[in-house]
mmCIF file with all atom_site columns, C-alpha atoms in Angstrom:
data_model
loop_
_atom_site.group_PDB
_atom_site.id
_atom_site.type_symbol
_atom_site.label_atom_id
_atom_site.label_alt_id
_atom_site.label_comp_id
_atom_site.label_asym_id
_atom_site.label_entity_id
_atom_site.label_seq_id
_atom_site.pdbx_PDB_ins_code
_atom_site.Cartn_x
_atom_site.Cartn_y
_atom_site.Cartn_z
_atom_site.occupancy
_atom_site.B_iso_or_equiv
_atom_site.pdbx_formal_charge
_atom_site.auth_seq_id
_atom_site.auth_comp_id
_atom_site.auth_asym_id
_atom_site.auth_atom_id
_atom_site.pdbx_PDB_model_num
ATOM 1   C CA . UNK M 1 1   ? 90.128 84.552  94.572  1.00 93.00 ? 1   UNK M CA 1
ATOM 2   C CA . UNK M 1 2   ? 87.208 84.691  96.929  1.00 96.00 ? 2   UNK M CA 1
ATOM 3   C CA . UNK M 1 3   ? 83.879 84.490  95.429  1.00 98.00 ? 3   UNK M CA 1
ATOM 4   C CA . UNK M 1 4   ? 80.324 84.858  96.322  1.00 98.00 ? 4   UNK M CA 1
ATOM 5   C CA . UNK M 1 5   ? 77.276 83.167  95.191  1.00 98.00 ? 5   UNK M CA 1
ATOM 6   C CA . UNK M 1 6   ? 73.476 84.019  96.415  1.00 98.00 ? 6   UNK M CA 1
ATOM 7   C CA . UNK M 1 7   ? 71.118 80.862  95.994  1.00 98.00 ? 7   UNK M CA 1
ATOM 8   C CA . UNK M 1 8   ? 67.739 80.493  95.944  1.00 97.00 ? 8   UNK M CA 1
ATOM 9   C CA . UNK M 1 9   ? 64.195 80.851  95.108  1.00 97.00 ? 9   UNK M CA 1
ATOM 10  C CA . UNK M 1 10  ? 63.463 83.553  92.612  1.00 96.00 ? 10  UNK M CA 1
ATOM 11  C CA . UNK M 1 11  ? 59.710 83.505  93.580  1.00 98.00 ? 11  UNK M CA 1
ATOM 12  C CA . UNK M 1 12  ? 58.452 84.361  96.485  1.00 98.00 ? 12  UNK M CA 1
ATOM 13  C CA . UNK M 1 13  ? 54.575 84.593  97.836  1.00 98.00 ? 13  UNK M CA 1
ATOM 14  C CA . UNK M 1 14  ? 53.841 87.297  100.165 1.00 98.00 ? 14  UNK M CA 1
ATOM 15  C CA . UNK M 1 15  ? 53.514 86.313  103.707 1.00 97.00 ? 15  UNK M CA 1
ATOM 16  C CA . UNK M 1 16  ? 55.949 83.094  102.901 1.00 98.00 ? 16  UNK M CA 1
ATOM 17  C CA . UNK M 1 17  ? 59.562 83.176  104.182 1.00 98.00 ? 17  UNK M CA 1
ATOM 18  C CA . UNK M 1 18  ? 62.091 84.113  101.953 1.00 98.00 ? 18  UNK M CA 1
ATOM 19  C CA . UNK M 1 19  ? 65.497 82.012  101.606 1.00 98.00 ? 19  UNK M CA 1
ATOM 20  C CA . UNK M 1 20  ? 68.678 82.118  100.371 1.00 98.00 ? 20  UNK M CA 1
ATOM 21  C CA . UNK M 1 21  ? 72.058 81.432  100.947 1.00 98.00 ? 21  UNK M CA 1
ATOM 22  C CA . UNK M 1 22  ? 75.658 82.374  99.949  1.00 98.00 ? 22  UNK M CA 1
ATOM 23  C CA . UNK M 1 23  ? 78.511 80.071  99.624  1.00 98.00 ? 23  UNK M CA 1
ATOM 24  C CA . UNK M 1 24  ? 81.980 81.551  100.003 1.00 98.00 ? 24  UNK M CA 1
ATOM 25  C CA . UNK M 1 25  ? 84.734 79.753  97.510  1.00 97.00 ? 25  UNK M CA 1
ATOM 26  C CA . UNK M 1 26  ? 88.157 80.422  97.407  1.00 96.00 ? 26  UNK M CA 1
ATOM 27  C CA . UNK M 1 27  ? 88.741 80.759  100.908 1.00 95.00 ? 27  UNK M CA 1
ATOM 28  C CA . UNK M 1 28  ? 87.408 81.098  104.879 1.00 96.00 ? 28  UNK M CA 1
ATOM 29  C CA . UNK M 1 29  ? 83.890 81.728  106.594 1.00 96.00 ? 29  UNK M CA 1
ATOM 30  C CA . UNK M 1 30  ? 85.638 81.061  109.631 1.00 95.00 ? 30  UNK M CA 1
ATOM 31  C CA . UNK M 1 31  ? 88.626 84.004  108.882 1.00 90.00 ? 31  UNK M CA 1
ATOM 32  C CA . UNK M 1 32  ? 88.578 86.097  111.857 1.00 89.00 ? 32  UNK M CA 1
ATOM 33  C CA . UNK M 1 33  ? 88.845 89.275  110.351 1.00 93.00 ? 33  UNK M CA 1
ATOM 34  C CA . UNK M 1 34  ? 85.451 89.541  108.803 1.00 96.00 ? 34  UNK M CA 1
ATOM 35  C CA . UNK M 1 35  ? 81.450 89.756  108.482 1.00 96.00 ? 35  UNK M CA 1
ATOM 36  C CA . UNK M 1 36  ? 79.250 88.503  106.304 1.00 98.00 ? 36  UNK M CA 1
ATOM 37  C CA . UNK M 1 37  ? 76.548 90.114  105.000 1.00 98.00 ? 37  UNK M CA 1
ATOM 38  C CA . UNK M 1 38  ? 73.353 90.933  102.726 1.00 98.00 ? 38  UNK M CA 1
ATOM 39  C CA . UNK M 1 39  ? 72.282 94.120  100.800 1.00 98.00 ? 39  UNK M CA 1
ATOM 40  C CA . UNK M 1 40  ? 69.307 94.678  99.102  1.00 98.00 ? 40  UNK M CA 1
ATOM 41  C CA . UNK M 1 41  ? 68.689 96.640  96.400  1.00 98.00 ? 41  UNK M CA 1
ATOM 42  C CA . UNK M 1 42  ? 64.418 96.987  94.979  1.00 98.00 ? 42  UNK M CA 1
ATOM 43  C CA . UNK M 1 43  ? 64.353 97.160  91.233  1.00 96.00 ? 43  UNK M CA 1
ATOM 44  C CA . UNK M 1 44  ? 65.203 101.210 89.498  1.00 94.00 ? 44  UNK M CA 1
ATOM 45  C CA . UNK M 1 45  ? 65.850 101.959 93.834  1.00 96.00 ? 45  UNK M CA 1
ATOM 46  C CA . UNK M 1 46  ? 69.175 102.226 95.996  1.00 97.00 ? 46  UNK M CA 1
ATOM 47  C CA . UNK M 1 47  ? 70.555 99.771  98.812  1.00 98.00 ? 47  UNK M CA 1
ATOM 48  C CA . UNK M 1 48  ? 68.996 99.107  102.318 1.00 98.00 ? 48  UNK M CA 1
ATOM 49  C CA . UNK M 1 49  ? 71.953 96.984  104.258 1.00 98.00 ? 49  UNK M CA 1
ATOM 50  C CA . UNK M 1 50  ? 69.895 93.998  105.902 1.00 98.00 ? 50  UNK M CA 1
ATOM 51  C CA . UNK M 1 51  ? 73.395 92.232  108.598 1.00 98.00 ? 51  UNK M CA 1
ATOM 52  C CA . UNK M 1 52  ? 75.824 90.941  108.663 1.00 97.00 ? 52  UNK M CA 1
ATOM 53  C CA . UNK M 1 53  ? 77.217 87.613  110.691 1.00 97.00 ? 53  UNK M CA 1
ATOM 54  C CA . UNK M 1 54  ? 80.489 86.974  111.951 1.00 95.00 ? 54  UNK M CA 1
ATOM 55  C CA . UNK M 1 55  ? 81.451 83.547  111.920 1.00 95.00 ? 55  UNK M CA 1
ATOM 56  C CA . UNK M 1 56  ? 80.739 82.234  114.977 1.00 94.00 ? 56  UNK M CA 1
ATOM 57  C CA . UNK M 1 57  ? 77.132 82.851  114.528 1.00 95.00 ? 57  UNK M CA 1
ATOM 58  C CA . UNK M 1 58  ? 77.100 86.817  116.297 1.00 95.00 ? 58  UNK M CA 1
ATOM 59  C CA . UNK M 1 59  ? 74.836 88.662  114.596 1.00 96.00 ? 59  UNK M CA 1
ATOM 60  C CA . UNK M 1 60  ? 73.688 92.860  113.261 1.00 96.00 ? 60  UNK M CA 1
ATOM 61  C CA . UNK M 1 61  ? 70.679 93.713  112.102 1.00 98.00 ? 61  UNK M CA 1
ATOM 62  C CA . UNK M 1 62  ? 69.053 96.359  110.623 1.00 98.00 ? 62  UNK M CA 1
ATOM 63  C CA . UNK M 1 63  ? 66.533 97.697  113.253 1.00 98.00 ? 63  UNK M CA 1
ATOM 64  C CA . UNK M 1 64  ? 64.042 97.748  110.483 1.00 97.00 ? 64  UNK M CA 1
ATOM 65  C CA . UNK M 1 65  ? 63.880 95.289  109.856 1.00 98.00 ? 65  UNK M CA 1
ATOM 66  C CA . UNK M 1 66  ? 64.903 92.706  112.300 1.00 96.00 ? 66  UNK M CA 1
ATOM 67  C CA . UNK M 1 67  ? 61.765 91.098  113.509 1.00 97.00 ? 67  UNK M CA 1
ATOM 68  C CA . UNK M 1 68  ? 61.196 89.625  110.348 1.00 98.00 ? 68  UNK M CA 1
ATOM 69  C CA . UNK M 1 69  ? 64.858 88.882  109.555 1.00 98.00 ? 69  UNK M CA 1
ATOM 70  C CA . UNK M 1 70  ? 67.275 85.782  110.469 1.00 98.00 ? 70  UNK M CA 1
ATOM 71  C CA . UNK M 1 71  ? 71.011 85.614  109.475 1.00 98.00 ? 71  UNK M CA 1
ATOM 72  C CA . UNK M 1 72  ? 72.534 81.714  110.257 1.00 98.00 ? 72  UNK M CA 1
ATOM 73  C CA . UNK M 1 73  ? 76.090 80.738  108.929 1.00 98.00 ? 73  UNK M CA 1
ATOM 74  C CA . UNK M 1 74  ? 76.767 77.220  108.885 1.00 97.00 ? 74  UNK M CA 1
ATOM 75  C CA . UNK M 1 75  ? 81.236 76.692  108.828 1.00 97.00 ? 75  UNK M CA 1
ATOM 76  C CA . UNK M 1 76  ? 80.738 73.076  107.602 1.00 97.00 ? 76  UNK M CA 1
ATOM 77  C CA . UNK M 1 77  ? 79.384 73.887  104.203 1.00 97.00 ? 77  UNK M CA 1
ATOM 78  C CA . UNK M 1 78  ? 81.352 77.839  103.810 1.00 97.00 ? 78  UNK M CA 1
ATOM 79  C CA . UNK M 1 79  ? 78.304 79.582  103.707 1.00 98.00 ? 79  UNK M CA 1
ATOM 80  C CA . UNK M 1 80  ? 75.898 81.539  105.594 1.00 98.00 ? 80  UNK M CA 1
ATOM 81  C CA . UNK M 1 81  ? 71.624 82.126  105.043 1.00 98.00 ? 81  UNK M CA 1
ATOM 82  C CA . UNK M 1 82  ? 68.926 85.020  104.927 1.00 98.00 ? 82  UNK M CA 1
ATOM 83  C CA . UNK M 1 83  ? 65.147 83.909  106.044 1.00 98.00 ? 83  UNK M CA 1
ATOM 84  C CA . UNK M 1 84  ? 63.156 86.962  105.996 1.00 98.00 ? 84  UNK M CA 1
ATOM 85  C CA . UNK M 1 85  ? 59.902 86.347  106.572 1.00 98.00 ? 85  UNK M CA 1
ATOM 86  C CA . UNK M 1 86  ? 55.963 87.048  105.694 1.00 98.00 ? 86  UNK M CA 1
ATOM 87  C CA . UNK M 1 87  ? 57.424 88.987  102.755 1.00 98.00 ? 87  UNK M CA 1
ATOM 88  C CA . UNK M 1 88  ? 55.055 91.520  100.667 1.00 98.00 ? 88  UNK M CA 1
ATOM 89  C CA . UNK M 1 89  ? 56.046 93.386  97.452  1.00 98.00 ? 89  UNK M CA 1
ATOM 90  C CA . UNK M 1 90  ? 58.120 95.726  98.798  1.00 98.00 ? 90  UNK M CA 1
ATOM 91  C CA . UNK M 1 91  ? 60.512 92.843  99.929  1.00 98.00 ? 91  UNK M CA 1
ATOM 92  C CA . UNK M 1 92  ? 60.678 92.857  95.916  1.00 98.00 ? 92  UNK M CA 1
ATOM 93  C CA . UNK M 1 93  ? 64.241 93.116  95.246  1.00 98.00 ? 93  UNK M CA 1
ATOM 94  C CA . UNK M 1 94  ? 67.792 92.175  94.148  1.00 98.00 ? 94  UNK M CA 1
ATOM 95  C CA . UNK M 1 95  ? 69.745 90.613  97.027  1.00 98.00 ? 95  UNK M CA 1
ATOM 96  C CA . UNK M 1 96  ? 73.490 90.639  97.278  1.00 98.00 ? 96  UNK M CA 1
ATOM 97  C CA . UNK M 1 97  ? 75.445 88.726  99.824  1.00 98.00 ? 97  UNK M CA 1
ATOM 98  C CA . UNK M 1 98  ? 78.938 90.648  100.096 1.00 98.00 ? 98  UNK M CA 1
ATOM 99  C CA . UNK M 1 99  ? 82.029 90.723  102.916 1.00 97.00 ? 99  UNK M CA 1
ATOM 100 C CA . UNK M 1 100 ? 83.174 92.860  105.172 1.00 96.00 ? 100 UNK M CA 1
ATOM 101 C CA . UNK M 1 101 ? 86.325 93.833  106.334 1.00 94.00 ? 101 UNK M CA 1
ATOM 102 C CA . UNK M 1 102 ? 86.128 93.861  110.754 1.00 92.00 ? 102 UNK M CA 1
ATOM 103 C CA . UNK M 1 103 ? 87.354 97.482  111.867 1.00 89.00 ? 103 UNK M CA 1
ATOM 104 C CA . UNK M 1 104 ? 88.167 99.060  115.079 1.00 87.00 ? 104 UNK M CA 1
ATOM 105 C CA . UNK M 1 105 ? 87.987 102.034 115.560 1.00 86.00 ? 105 UNK M CA 1
ATOM 106 C CA . UNK M 1 106 ? 89.134 103.827 118.742 1.00 88.00 ? 106 UNK M CA 1
ATOM 107 C CA . UNK M 1 107 ? 87.823 100.738 120.849 1.00 88.00 ? 107 UNK M CA 1
ATOM 108 C CA . UNK M 1 108 ? 84.713 100.177 118.996 1.00 86.00 ? 108 UNK M CA 1
ATOM 109 C CA . UNK M 1 109 ? 83.337 97.635  116.239 1.00 87.00 ? 109 UNK M CA 1
ATOM 110 C CA . UNK M 1 110 ? 82.803 98.898  113.109 1.00 89.00 ? 110 UNK M CA 1
ATOM 111 C CA . UNK M 1 111 ? 82.706 96.684  109.700 1.00 92.00 ? 111 UNK M CA 1
ATOM 112 C CA . UNK M 1 112 ? 84.670 98.015  106.465 1.00 93.00 ? 112 UNK M CA 1
ATOM 113 C CA . UNK M 1 113 ? 83.290 98.128  103.181 1.00 96.00 ? 113 UNK M CA 1
ATOM 114 C CA . UNK M 1 114 ? 82.094 95.919  100.959 1.00 96.00 ? 114 UNK M CA 1
ATOM 115 C CA . UNK M 1 115 ? 84.925 94.919  99.082  1.00 96.00 ? 115 UNK M CA 1
ATOM 116 C CA . UNK M 1 116 ? 83.545 91.823  97.468  1.00 97.00 ? 116 UNK M CA 1
ATOM 117 C CA . UNK M 1 117 ? 80.215 91.109  96.395  1.00 98.00 ? 117 UNK M CA 1
ATOM 118 C CA . UNK M 1 118 ? 78.224 87.901  94.831  1.00 98.00 ? 118 UNK M CA 1
ATOM 119 C CA . UNK M 1 119 ? 76.561 88.573  91.743  1.00 98.00 ? 119 UNK M CA 1
ATOM 120 C CA . UNK M 1 120 ? 72.857 88.756  93.366  1.00 98.00 ? 120 UNK M CA 1
ATOM 121 C CA . UNK M 1 121 ? 69.712 87.320  92.674  1.00 98.00 ? 121 UNK M CA 1
ATOM 122 C CA . UNK M 1 122 ? 66.935 88.268  92.201  1.00 98.00 ? 122 UNK M CA 1
ATOM 123 C CA . UNK M 1 123 ? 63.947 87.619  94.390  1.00 98.00 ? 123 UNK M CA 1
ATOM 124 C CA . UNK M 1 124 ? 60.396 88.595  93.297  1.00 98.00 ? 124 UNK M CA 1
ATOM 125 C CA . UNK M 1 125 ? 57.140 88.668  96.316  1.00 98.00 ? 125 UNK M CA 1
ATOM 126 C CA . UNK M 1 126 ? 53.582 87.330  93.875  1.00 97.00 ? 126 UNK M CA 1
ATOM 127 C CA . UNK M 1 127 ? 50.966 85.368  94.426  1.00 95.00 ? 127 UNK M CA 1
ATOM 128 C CA . UNK Z 2 1   ? 69.400 106.446 111.333 1.00 97.00 ? 1   UNK Z CA 1
ATOM 129 C CA . UNK Z 2 2   ? 72.386 108.415 110.307 1.00 98.00 ? 2   UNK Z CA 1
ATOM 130 C CA . UNK Z 2 3   ? 70.347 109.617 106.542 1.00 98.00 ? 3   UNK Z CA 1
ATOM 131 C CA . UNK Z 2 4   ? 72.993 109.619 103.615 1.00 98.00 ? 4   UNK Z CA 1
ATOM 132 C CA . UNK Z 2 5   ? 72.017 112.158 100.944 1.00 98.00 ? 5   UNK Z CA 1
ATOM 133 C CA . UNK Z 2 6   ? 73.550 112.339 97.951  1.00 98.00 ? 6   UNK Z CA 1
ATOM 134 C CA . UNK Z 2 7   ? 73.408 115.645 94.687  1.00 97.00 ? 7   UNK Z CA 1
ATOM 135 C CA . UNK Z 2 8   ? 72.432 115.737 92.416  1.00 97.00 ? 8   UNK Z CA 1
ATOM 136 C CA . UNK Z 2 9   ? 69.906 112.965 90.837  1.00 98.00 ? 9   UNK Z CA 1
ATOM 137 C CA . UNK Z 2 10  ? 72.000 112.613 87.645  1.00 98.00 ? 10  UNK Z CA 1
ATOM 138 C CA . UNK Z 2 11  ? 75.501 114.826 86.183  1.00 98.00 ? 11  UNK Z CA 1
ATOM 139 C CA . UNK Z 2 12  ? 75.615 115.067 82.794  1.00 97.00 ? 12  UNK Z CA 1
ATOM 140 C CA . UNK Z 2 13  ? 79.478 115.285 82.299  1.00 96.00 ? 13  UNK Z CA 1
ATOM 141 C CA . UNK Z 2 14  ? 81.224 115.310 78.916  1.00 96.00 ? 14  UNK Z CA 1
ATOM 142 C CA . UNK Z 2 15  ? 83.783 112.228 78.021  1.00 96.00 ? 15  UNK Z CA 1
ATOM 143 C CA . UNK Z 2 16  ? 87.348 114.360 79.906  1.00 96.00 ? 16  UNK Z CA 1
ATOM 144 C CA . UNK Z 2 17  ? 86.375 116.143 81.736  1.00 97.00 ? 17  UNK Z CA 1
ATOM 145 C CA . UNK Z 2 18  ? 85.917 116.310 85.671  1.00 97.00 ? 18  UNK Z CA 1
ATOM 146 C CA . UNK Z 2 19  ? 82.196 114.825 87.565  1.00 97.00 ? 19  UNK Z CA 1
ATOM 147 C CA . UNK Z 2 20  ? 82.445 116.047 91.206  1.00 98.00 ? 20  UNK Z CA 1
ATOM 148 C CA . UNK Z 2 21  ? 79.669 114.313 93.518  1.00 98.00 ? 21  UNK Z CA 1
ATOM 149 C CA . UNK Z 2 22  ? 77.908 114.915 97.020  1.00 98.00 ? 22  UNK Z CA 1
ATOM 150 C CA . UNK Z 2 23  ? 77.393 113.146 99.911  1.00 98.00 ? 23  UNK Z CA 1
ATOM 151 C CA . UNK Z 2 24  ? 76.039 114.632 102.727 1.00 98.00 ? 24  UNK Z CA 1
ATOM 152 C CA . UNK Z 2 25  ? 75.374 112.786 106.207 1.00 98.00 ? 25  UNK Z CA 1
ATOM 153 C CA . UNK Z 2 26  ? 72.708 113.910 108.772 1.00 98.00 ? 26  UNK Z CA 1
ATOM 154 C CA . UNK Z 2 27  ? 75.228 113.267 111.741 1.00 98.00 ? 27  UNK Z CA 1
ATOM 155 C CA . UNK Z 2 28  ? 78.850 113.436 111.190 1.00 98.00 ? 28  UNK Z CA 1
ATOM 156 C CA . UNK Z 2 29  ? 79.847 109.918 110.083 1.00 97.00 ? 29  UNK Z CA 1
ATOM 157 C CA . UNK Z 2 30  ? 83.518 111.125 111.115 1.00 96.00 ? 30  UNK Z CA 1
ATOM 158 C CA . UNK Z 2 31  ? 85.982 109.509 107.908 1.00 96.00 ? 31  UNK Z CA 1
ATOM 159 C CA . UNK Z 2 32  ? 84.039 106.558 107.644 1.00 96.00 ? 32  UNK Z CA 1
ATOM 160 C CA . UNK Z 2 33  ? 82.382 106.671 104.161 1.00 97.00 ? 33  UNK Z CA 1
ATOM 161 C CA . UNK Z 2 34  ? 82.563 104.664 101.433 1.00 98.00 ? 34  UNK Z CA 1
ATOM 162 C CA . UNK Z 2 35  ? 81.975 104.933 97.848  1.00 98.00 ? 35  UNK Z CA 1
ATOM 163 C CA . UNK Z 2 36  ? 79.962 102.737 95.538  1.00 98.00 ? 36  UNK Z CA 1
ATOM 164 C CA . UNK Z 2 37  ? 79.732 102.273 91.616  1.00 98.00 ? 37  UNK Z CA 1
ATOM 165 C CA . UNK Z 2 38  ? 77.214 100.207 90.001  1.00 98.00 ? 38  UNK Z CA 1
ATOM 166 C CA . UNK Z 2 39  ? 76.459 99.600  86.344  1.00 98.00 ? 39  UNK Z CA 1
ATOM 167 C CA . UNK Z 2 40  ? 73.255 98.284  85.102  1.00 96.00 ? 40  UNK Z CA 1
ATOM 168 C CA . UNK Z 2 41  ? 73.507 94.661  86.023  1.00 96.00 ? 41  UNK Z CA 1
ATOM 169 C CA . UNK Z 2 42  ? 76.135 94.079  88.393  1.00 97.00 ? 42  UNK Z CA 1
ATOM 170 C CA . UNK Z 2 43  ? 76.374 94.331  92.167  1.00 98.00 ? 43  UNK Z CA 1
ATOM 171 C CA . UNK Z 2 44  ? 78.417 97.206  92.773  1.00 98.00 ? 44  UNK Z CA 1
ATOM 172 C CA . UNK Z 2 45  ? 82.403 97.686  92.835  1.00 98.00 ? 45  UNK Z CA 1
ATOM 173 C CA . UNK Z 2 46  ? 83.472 99.627  95.795  1.00 98.00 ? 46  UNK Z CA 1
ATOM 174 C CA . UNK Z 2 47  ? 85.507 102.155 94.473  1.00 98.00 ? 47  UNK Z CA 1
ATOM 175 C CA . UNK Z 2 48  ? 87.288 104.721 97.970  1.00 98.00 ? 48  UNK Z CA 1
ATOM 176 C CA . UNK Z 2 49  ? 86.855 103.757 101.757 1.00 97.00 ? 49  UNK Z CA 1
ATOM 177 C CA . UNK Z 2 50  ? 88.063 105.576 104.801 1.00 97.00 ? 50  UNK Z CA 1
ATOM 178 C CA . UNK Z 2 51  ? 86.321 108.997 102.362 1.00 98.00 ? 51  UNK Z CA 1
ATOM 179 C CA . UNK Z 2 52  ? 89.678 108.845 100.515 1.00 98.00 ? 52  UNK Z CA 1
ATOM 180 C CA . UNK Z 2 53  ? 91.535 105.785 100.136 1.00 98.00 ? 53  UNK Z CA 1
ATOM 181 C CA . UNK Z 2 54  ? 91.118 104.132 96.979  1.00 98.00 ? 54  UNK Z CA 1
ATOM 182 C CA . UNK Z 2 55  ? 90.654 100.319 96.721  1.00 97.00 ? 55  UNK Z CA 1
ATOM 183 C CA . UNK Z 2 56  ? 92.223 98.016  94.815  1.00 95.00 ? 56  UNK Z CA 1
ATOM 184 C CA . UNK Z 2 57  ? 92.631 98.532  91.805  1.00 96.00 ? 57  UNK Z CA 1
ATOM 185 C CA . UNK Z 2 58  ? 91.164 101.665 90.899  1.00 98.00 ? 58  UNK Z CA 1
ATOM 186 C CA . UNK Z 2 59  ? 92.529 103.651 88.291  1.00 97.00 ? 59  UNK Z CA 1
ATOM 187 C CA . UNK Z 2 60  ? 94.393 107.525 90.350  1.00 98.00 ? 60  UNK Z CA 1
ATOM 188 C CA . UNK Z 2 61  ? 91.883 109.694 88.652  1.00 98.00 ? 61  UNK Z CA 1
ATOM 189 C CA . UNK Z 2 62  ? 89.047 109.048 91.963  1.00 98.00 ? 62  UNK Z CA 1
ATOM 190 C CA . UNK Z 2 63  ? 89.653 110.540 94.348  1.00 98.00 ? 63  UNK Z CA 1
ATOM 191 C CA . UNK Z 2 64  ? 87.031 110.735 97.848  1.00 98.00 ? 64  UNK Z CA 1
ATOM 192 C CA . UNK Z 2 65  ? 87.504 114.037 99.370  1.00 98.00 ? 65  UNK Z CA 1
ATOM 193 C CA . UNK Z 2 66  ? 85.314 115.494 102.643 1.00 98.00 ? 66  UNK Z CA 1
ATOM 194 C CA . UNK Z 2 67  ? 84.846 114.477 106.982 1.00 98.00 ? 67  UNK Z CA 1
ATOM 195 C CA . UNK Z 2 68  ? 82.496 114.850 109.825 1.00 98.00 ? 68  UNK Z CA 1
ATOM 196 C CA . UNK Z 2 69  ? 79.238 115.205 106.907 1.00 98.00 ? 69  UNK Z CA 1
ATOM 197 C CA . UNK Z 2 70  ? 80.084 116.446 104.046 1.00 98.00 ? 70  UNK Z CA 1
ATOM 198 C CA . UNK Z 2 71  ? 81.824 114.083 101.393 1.00 98.00 ? 71  UNK Z CA 1
ATOM 199 C CA . UNK Z 2 72  ? 82.490 114.133 97.859  1.00 98.00 ? 72  UNK Z CA 1
ATOM 200 C CA . UNK Z 2 73  ? 83.696 112.296 94.893  1.00 98.00 ? 73  UNK Z CA 1
ATOM 201 C CA . UNK Z 2 74  ? 85.554 113.916 92.015  1.00 98.00 ? 74  UNK Z CA 1
ATOM 202 C CA . UNK Z 2 75  ? 86.732 112.463 88.339  1.00 97.00 ? 75  UNK Z CA 1
ATOM 203 C CA . UNK Z 2 76  ? 89.271 113.573 87.280  1.00 94.00 ? 76  UNK Z CA 1
ATOM 204 C CA . UNK Z 2 77  ? 88.820 113.248 83.432  1.00 93.00 ? 77  UNK Z CA 1
ATOM 205 C CA . UNK Z 2 78  ? 86.013 110.960 83.045  1.00 96.00 ? 78  UNK Z CA 1
ATOM 206 C CA . UNK Z 2 79  ? 86.266 107.584 80.608  1.00 96.00 ? 79  UNK Z CA 1
ATOM 207 C CA . UNK Z 2 80  ? 82.552 106.077 78.758  1.00 94.00 ? 80  UNK Z CA 1
ATOM 208 C CA . UNK Z 2 81  ? 83.627 103.125 81.444  1.00 96.00 ? 81  UNK Z CA 1
ATOM 209 C CA . UNK Z 2 82  ? 82.901 105.749 84.445  1.00 97.00 ? 82  UNK Z CA 1
ATOM 210 C CA . UNK Z 2 83  ? 79.258 106.547 83.331  1.00 95.00 ? 83  UNK Z CA 1
ATOM 211 C CA . UNK Z 2 84  ? 77.350 104.656 85.800  1.00 97.00 ? 84  UNK Z CA 1
ATOM 212 C CA . UNK Z 2 85  ? 75.033 105.023 89.197  1.00 98.00 ? 85  UNK Z CA 1
ATOM 213 C CA . UNK Z 2 86  ? 77.934 106.228 92.163  1.00 98.00 ? 86  UNK Z CA 1
ATOM 214 C CA . UNK Z 2 87  ? 76.104 105.550 96.116  1.00 98.00 ? 87  UNK Z CA 1
ATOM 215 C CA . UNK Z 2 88  ? 77.947 106.364 98.901  1.00 98.00 ? 88  UNK Z CA 1
ATOM 216 C CA . UNK Z 2 89  ? 77.616 104.835 102.509 1.00 98.00 ? 89  UNK Z CA 1
ATOM 217 C CA . UNK Z 2 90  ? 78.428 105.748 105.824 1.00 98.00 ? 90  UNK Z CA 1
ATOM 218 C CA . UNK Z 2 91  ? 79.314 102.897 108.335 1.00 96.00 ? 91  UNK Z CA 1
ATOM 219 C CA . UNK Z 2 92  ? 79.815 104.515 111.026 1.00 95.00 ? 92  UNK Z CA 1
ATOM 220 C CA . UNK Z 2 93  ? 76.743 104.859 113.539 1.00 96.00 ? 93  UNK Z CA 1
ATOM 221 C CA . UNK Z 2 94  ? 75.453 100.995 113.111 1.00 95.00 ? 94  UNK Z CA 1
ATOM 222 C CA . UNK Z 2 95  ? 73.584 99.821  113.157 1.00 96.00 ? 95  UNK Z CA 1
ATOM 223 C CA . UNK Z 2 96  ? 71.953 100.531 109.979 1.00 97.00 ? 96  UNK Z CA 1
ATOM 224 C CA . UNK Z 2 97  ? 75.075 100.337 107.810 1.00 97.00 ? 97  UNK Z CA 1
ATOM 225 C CA . UNK Z 2 98  ? 73.241 103.683 105.106 1.00 98.00 ? 98  UNK Z CA 1
ATOM 226 C CA . UNK Z 2 99  ? 73.604 104.377 102.356 1.00 98.00 ? 99  UNK Z CA 1
ATOM 227 C CA . UNK Z 2 100 ? 73.276 107.747 99.693  1.00 98.00 ? 100 UNK Z CA 1
ATOM 228 C CA . UNK Z 2 101 ? 70.550 107.058 97.436  1.00 98.00 ? 101 UNK Z CA 1
ATOM 229 C CA . UNK Z 2 102 ? 72.527 107.238 94.404  1.00 98.00 ? 102 UNK Z CA 1
ATOM 230 C CA . UNK Z 2 103 ? 73.679 109.731 91.809  1.00 98.00 ? 103 UNK Z CA 1
ATOM 231 C CA . UNK Z 2 104 ? 73.567 108.648 88.179  1.00 98.00 ? 104 UNK Z CA 1
ATOM 232 C CA . UNK Z 2 105 ? 76.415 109.571 85.501  1.00 98.00 ? 105 UNK Z CA 1
ATOM 233 C CA . UNK Z 2 106 ? 75.531 110.542 82.337  1.00 97.00 ? 106 UNK Z CA 1
ATOM 234 C CA . UNK Z 2 107 ? 77.045 111.517 78.954  1.00 92.00 ? 107 UNK Z CA 1
ATOM 235 C CA . UNK Z 2 108 ? 76.842 114.719 78.278  1.00 91.00 ? 108 UNK Z CA 1
#
């Protein structure tokens, strides 16, 4: 059974870089059928898609975060990572990693909704 | 960016009754609309995709409908475990993939 697990520091200082890793177990991150993504949720608020990556390294990012976000993949370790630079208190959130199946919709690439999620990890930005 | 608006923000319903949640998109998302359920301290759980297809192991009391810009999630007979927050998500016009702000379903 496929499982995802987030890891990384729970506290990051303002202006520094938030770094998280998602380890995939019970299956291969190199499957051609899936993208792997990050989604966050500030306390008591809604969900925000950060971005997604394919095993080949192709990435898609939320334009609102694109200038600060890098998502990378390490197929040898079966994991993918999130770096978010120049963080502020507004980046305080639970960060989830999740899997999304590839969907071809009338010739266009879409990502199906995420069907498997990690448990989430709380990251607080504070000095 | 496609903005998703859910209503109401909070819905109070008695166990055994029907609950109807709404989601509106600022532009057409075709049928590429999903619903998630989230309980406190847990990750979201996929309920519905393609506007009306139940995800794996989702009970038949959950149903979705709609296309274009107007969508509905119906829970036919509320069980105690159904009281949670529900989010809609569009994945047609991306990036970015966008979510609604959520509807909290509470016990009346």
